[in-house]
Amino acid sequence: MKITRVETFLVPPRWLFCRIETDDGVVGWGEPVVEGRAEPVRAAVDVLAEYLIGQDPLRIEDHWQVLTKGGFYRGGPVLSSAVAGLDQALWDIAGRTYGAPVHALLGGPVRDRVRVYAWVGGDEPAELTEQVAAQVEAGFTAVKMNAAGLTSPVVTAAETAAVIDRVRAAREVLGPDRDVAVDFHGRFSAAGARRVLVELAPLYPLFVEEPVVPEQSHLLPGLVAASPVPLATGERLYSRSDFLAPLTAGVAVAQPDLSHAGGISEVHRIASLADVYGAHLAPHCPLGPIALAASLQIAFATPNFLIQEQSRGIHYNKDADLLSYVIDPEPFRFVDGHAQRGDIPGLGITVDEDAVRAADRTGHAWRNPVWRHDDGSFAEW
């Protein structure tokens, strides 16, 4: 079996899909994308495809080594995301060829269902209460919310109080038996994060995500030592080596993204590395159906898995949703806040190729907003 064609599809709301075809007619799908930078990733996939054409798709690990290390200049979000999507598609082909779901090829399942969480806004307490209540009604046992919007360089008393008020509003709806995770989104300074973390502790967040930007990972040991709340990070880390410092610092939850951090192959290794440090895995995935399908395959096969992000109802999805490009929604039917393990070969989904090709004709040019402080200086989004 040889790879004969690699295609990419720019599909709304902000995703990029890739399709690998073989001469035996077996097709695999992946989701290589950097949100807001989909076009450069598409170009990177085209370059990497030059190597893959004519190759045996089942030599996944060898291809991963060449795609990540075959160039003298390595790494970075664009290249690692391009590799991630191609890697997902190769695992999809392998599963379809062997007639087994990917989690079976990774050593077999360690659980029958995967806990997932739903995203809620967090901008206004009244709005938040309604959103959390809706997710509880839908059966979810955990939600994630933004801690704050634009935040001062050193968080003020009013900003701190607003964060606590919002999380308290969520906790009151959730009660003591459900969970709320809080995303700082790298918007806080280390000093500001330290101040807010202490105030959040009585509300028992499941974890606080990205307390500082990844460029400041050297500050994590102090934050971990000062925080009574479990800390999580990883959506903007792209390899095992990137995760080593945060894990050594003592973060409780690693959050690699299957579409950014080298795909199934590398995230499987990141999960094992996290296990060495007593950390759990909670893959980042505010993306499309292929990325989520790949994430779930990892979750079913990973002993130290904690919880899975998913994008149904997320605010980014304005022109399409998680189910817009799959034929059968059943793999993404969540029961009591969990995804059920299936036995469909490959990634476990059937992509609606006609819908994907039609959407690519429209495409998208999604960009994240650029924020500024009142004085005109740049602010973290």
Coordinates of C-alpha atoms in Angstrom, one line a residue:
M1 CA 0.0 0.0 0.0
K2 CA 1.4 3.4 -1.0
I3 CA 0.3 7.0 -0.4
T4 CA -0.9 8.5 -3.6
R5 CA -2.5 11.9 -2.6
V6 CA -2.5 14.4 0.2
E7 CA -5.2 17.1 0.2
T8 CA -6.1 19.9 2.6
F9 CA -9.5 21.6 3.1
L10 CA -10.0 25.1 4.8
V11 CA -13.4 24.7 6.4
P12 CA -15.5 27.1 8.6
P13 CA -15.6 28.1 11.3
R14 CA -11.7 28.1 11.7
W15 CA -10.5 24.6 10.9
L16 CA -8.2 22.9 8.4
F17 CA -8.6 19.2 7.5
C18 CA -6.3 16.9 5.6
R19 CA -7.0 13.8 3.7
I20 CA -4.5 11.1 2.8
E21 CA -5.4 8.6 0.1
T22 CA -3.7 5.3 -0.8
D23 CA -3.5 3.2 -3.9
D24 CA -5.6 0.5 -2.1
G25 CA -8.5 3.0 -1.7
V26 CA -8.0 3.4 2.1
V27 CA -8.4 7.0 3.2
G28 CA -7.4 8.7 6.4
W29 CA -8.4 12.1 7.8
G30 CA -6.5 14.5 10.1
E31 CA -6.9 18.0 11.4
P32 CA -3.7 20.1 11.1
V33 CA -4.4 23.6 12.2
V34 CA -3.2 26.6 14.2
E35 CA -6.2 28.7 15.0
G36 CA -5.8 32.0 13.2
R37 CA -2.9 30.7 11.1
A38 CA -4.5 28.0 9.1
E39 CA -3.0 29.1 5.8
P40 CA 0.6 28.7 6.8
V41 CA -0.1 25.3 8.2
R42 CA -1.8 24.3 4.9
A43 CA 1.4 25.4 3.1
A44 CA 3.5 23.3 5.5
V45 CA 1.3 20.2 4.9
D46 CA 1.9 20.7 1.2
V47 CA 5.7 20.7 1.7
L48 CA 5.6 17.7 4.0
A49 CA 3.4 15.8 1.5
E50 CA 6.3 15.8 -1.0
Y51 CA 8.0 13.2 1.3
L52 CA 4.9 11.1 2.0
I53 CA 3.8 10.5 -1.6
G54 CA 4.8 7.0 -2.6
Q55 CA 5.5 5.9 1.0
D56 CA 3.9 3.0 3.0
P57 CA 1.4 4.7 5.3
L58 CA 1.7 2.1 7.9
R59 CA 5.3 3.1 8.8
I60 CA 3.8 5.8 11.1
E61 CA 6.7 6.2 13.6
D62 CA 9.3 6.4 10.8
H63 CA 7.3 9.0 9.0
W64 CA 6.9 11.0 12.3
Q65 CA 10.7 11.0 12.8
V66 CA 11.4 12.2 9.2
L67 CA 8.6 14.8 9.2
T68 CA 9.7 16.3 12.5
K69 CA 13.5 15.9 12.2
G70 CA 14.2 15.6 8.5
G71 CA 14.6 19.4 8.2
F72 CA 17.6 21.1 9.8
Y73 CA 15.2 23.7 11.3
R74 CA 12.6 22.0 13.5
G75 CA 9.6 22.6 15.7
G76 CA 7.3 25.5 16.2
P77 CA 3.5 25.5 16.1
V78 CA 3.1 25.6 12.3
L79 CA 5.3 22.6 11.6
S80 CA 4.2 20.6 14.6
S81 CA 0.6 21.2 13.7
A82 CA 1.1 20.1 10.1
V83 CA 2.8 16.9 11.4
A84 CA -0.1 16.4 13.9
G85 CA -2.8 16.3 11.2
L86 CA -0.8 14.1 8.9
D87 CA -0.1 11.8 11.9
Q88 CA -3.8 11.6 12.8
A89 CA -4.6 10.6 9.2
L90 CA -1.9 7.9 9.1
W91 CA -3.3 6.4 12.4
D92 CA -6.7 6.5 10.8
I93 CA -5.4 4.6 7.8
A94 CA -3.7 2.1 10.1
G95 CA -6.9 1.4 12.1
R96 CA -9.0 1.0 8.9
T97 CA -6.4 -1.3 7.5
Y98 CA -6.2 -3.5 10.5
G99 CA -9.9 -3.3 11.2
A100 CA -9.4 -1.8 14.7
P101 CA -9.9 1.5 16.5
V102 CA -6.8 3.5 17.1
H103 CA -7.0 2.9 20.9
A104 CA -6.6 -0.8 20.3
L105 CA -3.4 -0.2 18.3
L106 CA -2.1 1.9 21.3
G107 CA -2.3 -1.0 23.7
G108 CA -6.0 -1.4 24.1
P109 CA -8.6 0.5 26.1
V110 CA -8.2 1.3 29.8
R111 CA -11.7 2.7 30.3
D112 CA -15.1 2.3 28.7
R113 CA -16.1 5.9 28.7
V114 CA -14.4 9.3 28.7
R115 CA -15.5 12.2 30.8
V116 CA -15.9 15.4 28.8
Y117 CA -16.5 19.0 29.8
A118 CA -18.5 21.8 28.2
W119 CA -17.4 25.4 27.7
V120 CA -19.4 28.3 29.3
G121 CA -18.7 32.0 28.9
G122 CA -17.8 33.5 32.2
D123 CA -18.2 37.1 31.2
E124 CA -21.2 38.0 33.3
P125 CA -22.5 36.2 36.4
A126 CA -26.1 36.2 35.4
E127 CA -25.3 34.9 31.9
L128 CA -23.0 32.4 33.4
T129 CA -25.6 31.0 35.7
E130 CA -27.9 30.3 32.8
Q131 CA -25.1 28.7 30.7
V132 CA -24.0 26.4 33.5
A133 CA -27.5 25.4 34.3
A134 CA -28.1 24.5 30.6
Q135 CA -25.0 22.3 30.7
V136 CA -26.1 20.6 33.9
E137 CA -29.5 19.9 32.3
A138 CA -27.6 18.4 29.3
G139 CA -26.0 16.0 31.6
F140 CA -22.4 17.4 31.9
T141 CA -20.6 17.0 35.2
A142 CA -18.0 19.6 34.5
V143 CA -17.7 22.9 32.7
K144 CA -14.8 25.3 31.9
M145 CA -15.0 29.1 32.0
N146 CA -12.8 32.1 31.3
A147 CA -11.6 33.7 34.5
A148 CA -11.6 37.2 33.0
G149 CA -11.4 39.2 29.9
L150 CA -8.7 41.9 29.4
T151 CA -6.8 42.0 32.6
S152 CA -4.5 44.7 34.1
P153 CA -0.7 44.0 34.2
V154 CA -1.2 43.6 38.0
V155 CA -4.7 42.4 38.7
T156 CA -6.7 44.9 40.7
A157 CA -9.0 44.4 43.7
A158 CA -12.0 44.9 41.5
E159 CA -10.8 42.4 38.9
T160 CA -10.0 39.8 41.5
A161 CA -13.4 40.2 43.1
A162 CA -15.1 39.8 39.7
V163 CA -13.2 36.6 39.0
I164 CA -14.3 35.1 42.3
D165 CA -17.9 36.3 41.9
R166 CA -18.1 34.5 38.5
V167 CA -16.6 31.3 39.7
R168 CA -18.8 31.4 42.8
A169 CA -21.9 31.8 40.6
A170 CA -20.8 28.7 38.6
R171 CA -20.1 26.7 41.8
E172 CA -23.6 27.5 43.2
V173 CA -25.2 26.0 40.2
L174 CA -22.9 23.0 40.0
G175 CA -23.0 22.1 43.6
P176 CA -20.2 20.1 45.3
D177 CA -20.4 17.0 43.1
R178 CA -19.6 18.6 39.8
D179 CA -16.5 20.5 38.6
V180 CA -15.6 23.9 37.2
A181 CA -12.2 24.5 35.5
V182 CA -11.0 28.1 35.2
D183 CA -9.0 29.3 32.2
F184 CA -6.6 32.2 32.9
H185 CA -5.7 32.1 29.2
G186 CA -2.2 33.6 29.9
R187 CA -3.9 36.9 30.6
F188 CA -2.5 37.3 34.1
S189 CA 1.0 38.2 35.3
A190 CA 2.6 35.8 37.7
A191 CA 1.9 38.2 40.5
G192 CA -1.7 38.6 39.5
A193 CA -2.2 34.8 39.1
R194 CA -0.7 34.2 42.5
R195 CA -3.2 36.7 44.1
V196 CA -6.2 35.2 42.4
L197 CA -5.3 31.5 42.9
V198 CA -5.4 31.9 46.7
E199 CA -8.8 33.5 46.5
L200 CA -10.2 30.8 44.2
A201 CA -9.2 27.9 46.5
P202 CA -12.3 27.8 48.6
L203 CA -14.4 27.3 45.4
Y204 CA -12.4 24.1 44.6
P205 CA -11.7 24.5 40.8
L206 CA -10.8 21.2 39.1
F207 CA -7.8 23.1 37.8
V208 CA -6.7 26.6 36.7
E209 CA -5.4 26.6 33.1
E210 CA -2.5 28.7 31.7
P211 CA -1.9 30.8 34.8
V212 CA 0.9 32.5 32.8
V213 CA 1.9 32.5 29.1
P214 CA 4.1 29.6 28.0
E215 CA 7.1 31.8 27.5
Q216 CA 7.1 32.2 31.3
S217 CA 7.2 28.5 32.2
H218 CA 10.3 29.3 34.3
L219 CA 7.9 31.0 36.7
L220 CA 5.7 27.9 37.2
P221 CA 7.7 26.4 40.1
G222 CA 6.9 29.5 42.3
L223 CA 3.2 29.5 41.2
V224 CA 2.9 25.7 41.9
A225 CA 4.4 26.2 45.3
A226 CA 2.1 29.1 46.2
S227 CA -1.1 27.7 44.7
P228 CA -3.6 25.7 46.6
V229 CA -5.4 25.0 43.3
P230 CA -4.1 22.4 40.7
L231 CA -2.5 24.1 37.8
A232 CA -2.7 23.0 34.1
T233 CA -0.9 24.1 31.0
G234 CA 0.0 22.8 27.5
E235 CA -2.2 24.0 24.7
R236 CA 0.7 26.1 23.4
L237 CA 3.4 23.5 24.0
Y238 CA 4.3 21.3 21.0
S239 CA 6.6 18.4 22.1
R240 CA 7.8 16.3 25.0
S241 CA 10.7 18.6 25.5
D242 CA 8.3 21.6 25.8
F243 CA 6.4 19.8 28.6
L244 CA 9.4 18.8 30.6
A245 CA 9.9 22.1 32.5
P246 CA 6.2 22.5 33.5
L247 CA 6.0 18.9 34.6
T248 CA 9.2 19.2 36.6
A249 CA 7.7 22.4 38.1
G250 CA 4.8 20.3 39.4
V251 CA 1.8 21.2 37.2
A252 CA -1.0 18.8 37.9
V253 CA -2.5 18.6 34.4
A254 CA -0.9 18.4 31.0
Q255 CA -3.0 19.8 28.1
P256 CA -1.4 18.9 24.8
D257 CA -3.5 19.6 21.7
L258 CA -3.8 16.6 19.3
S259 CA -3.7 19.1 16.4
H260 CA -0.7 21.0 17.6
A261 CA 1.6 18.7 19.6
G262 CA 2.7 16.3 16.9
G263 CA -0.5 14.3 16.7
I264 CA -1.4 10.9 18.3
S265 CA 2.2 9.7 18.2
E266 CA 3.6 12.5 20.3
V267 CA 0.7 13.1 22.6
H268 CA 0.8 9.4 23.5
R269 CA 4.4 9.9 24.6
I270 CA 3.6 13.2 26.4
A271 CA 1.0 11.3 28.4
S272 CA 3.6 8.8 29.5
L273 CA 6.0 11.6 30.4
A274 CA 3.3 13.2 32.5
D275 CA 2.6 10.0 34.3
V276 CA 6.2 9.9 35.5
Y277 CA 5.6 13.2 37.2
G278 CA 2.2 12.2 38.7
A279 CA 0.3 14.6 36.3
H280 CA -2.9 13.8 34.5
L281 CA -3.8 14.3 30.8
A282 CA -6.6 16.7 29.7
P283 CA -6.2 17.2 26.0
H284 CA -7.0 20.7 24.7
C285 CA -9.6 20.6 21.9
P286 CA -11.8 23.5 21.1
L287 CA -11.5 22.3 17.4
G288 CA -13.4 20.1 15.0
P289 CA -14.5 16.5 14.8
I290 CA -11.3 14.9 13.6
A291 CA -9.2 16.5 16.4
L292 CA -11.8 15.4 19.0
A293 CA -11.9 11.9 17.5
A294 CA -8.1 11.6 17.8
S295 CA -8.2 13.0 21.3
L296 CA -10.8 10.4 22.4
Q297 CA -8.7 7.6 21.0
I298 CA -5.8 8.8 23.2
A299 CA -8.2 9.1 26.2
F300 CA -9.4 5.5 25.9
A301 CA -5.8 4.2 25.9
T302 CA -4.2 6.5 28.5
P303 CA -4.2 5.4 32.2
N304 CA -3.5 8.9 33.6
F305 CA -6.2 10.6 31.6
L306 CA -8.4 13.1 33.5
I307 CA -11.0 14.8 31.3
Q308 CA -11.5 15.9 27.6
E309 CA -12.4 19.3 26.2
Q310 CA -14.9 19.4 23.3
S311 CA -16.3 22.2 21.2
R312 CA -20.1 21.6 21.0
G313 CA -21.7 25.0 21.6
I314 CA -18.4 26.8 22.0
H315 CA -18.5 30.5 21.0
Y316 CA -16.1 30.1 18.1
N317 CA -18.5 27.9 16.1
K318 CA -20.6 30.4 14.3
D319 CA -20.7 29.1 10.7
A320 CA -20.3 25.3 11.4
D321 CA -20.3 23.0 14.4
L322 CA -18.7 19.8 15.6
L323 CA -21.2 17.7 13.8
S324 CA -21.3 19.7 10.5
Y325 CA -18.7 17.4 8.8
V326 CA -19.5 13.9 10.0
I327 CA -22.1 11.5 8.7
D328 CA -22.9 9.8 11.9
P329 CA -23.1 11.9 15.1
E330 CA -23.2 8.9 17.4
P331 CA -19.5 8.9 18.4
F332 CA -20.1 12.4 19.8
R333 CA -23.3 11.6 21.7
F334 CA -22.4 12.4 25.3
V335 CA -24.3 10.4 28.0
D336 CA -24.1 11.8 31.5
G337 CA -21.2 13.9 30.5
H338 CA -19.2 11.1 29.0
A339 CA -18.3 9.8 25.5
Q340 CA -18.8 6.1 25.1
R341 CA -16.1 3.8 23.7
G342 CA -16.8 2.5 20.3
D343 CA -15.2 -0.1 18.0
I344 CA -15.3 1.7 14.6
P345 CA -11.9 1.2 12.9
G346 CA -9.5 4.1 12.7
L347 CA -10.4 7.4 14.4
G348 CA -13.9 6.1 14.9
I349 CA -15.8 8.7 12.7
T350 CA -17.0 8.9 9.1
V351 CA -16.2 12.3 7.6
D352 CA -18.8 13.7 5.2
E353 CA -16.4 14.3 2.3
D354 CA -19.0 16.1 0.2
A355 CA -19.7 18.6 3.0
V356 CA -15.9 19.2 3.5
R357 CA -15.3 19.8 -0.2
A358 CA -18.2 22.2 -0.4
A359 CA -17.1 24.1 2.7
D360 CA -13.6 24.4 1.3
R361 CA -14.9 26.3 -1.7
T362 CA -16.0 29.0 0.8
G363 CA -13.1 28.6 3.2
H364 CA -12.4 31.1 6.0
A365 CA -9.9 33.6 7.2
W366 CA -10.4 33.4 11.0
R367 CA -8.1 35.6 13.1
N368 CA -8.1 36.0 16.9
P369 CA -8.8 39.5 18.2
V370 CA -6.0 41.8 19.2
W371 CA -6.6 43.5 22.6
R372 CA -5.2 46.7 24.0
H373 CA -5.1 48.2 27.4
D374 CA -6.6 51.7 28.1
D375 CA -3.2 53.3 27.5
G376 CA -3.0 51.8 24.0
S377 CA -0.4 49.1 24.8
F378 CA -0.8 45.5 23.8
A379 CA -2.9 43.1 26.0
E380 CA -2.9 39.3 26.1
W381 CA -6.0 37.8 24.4

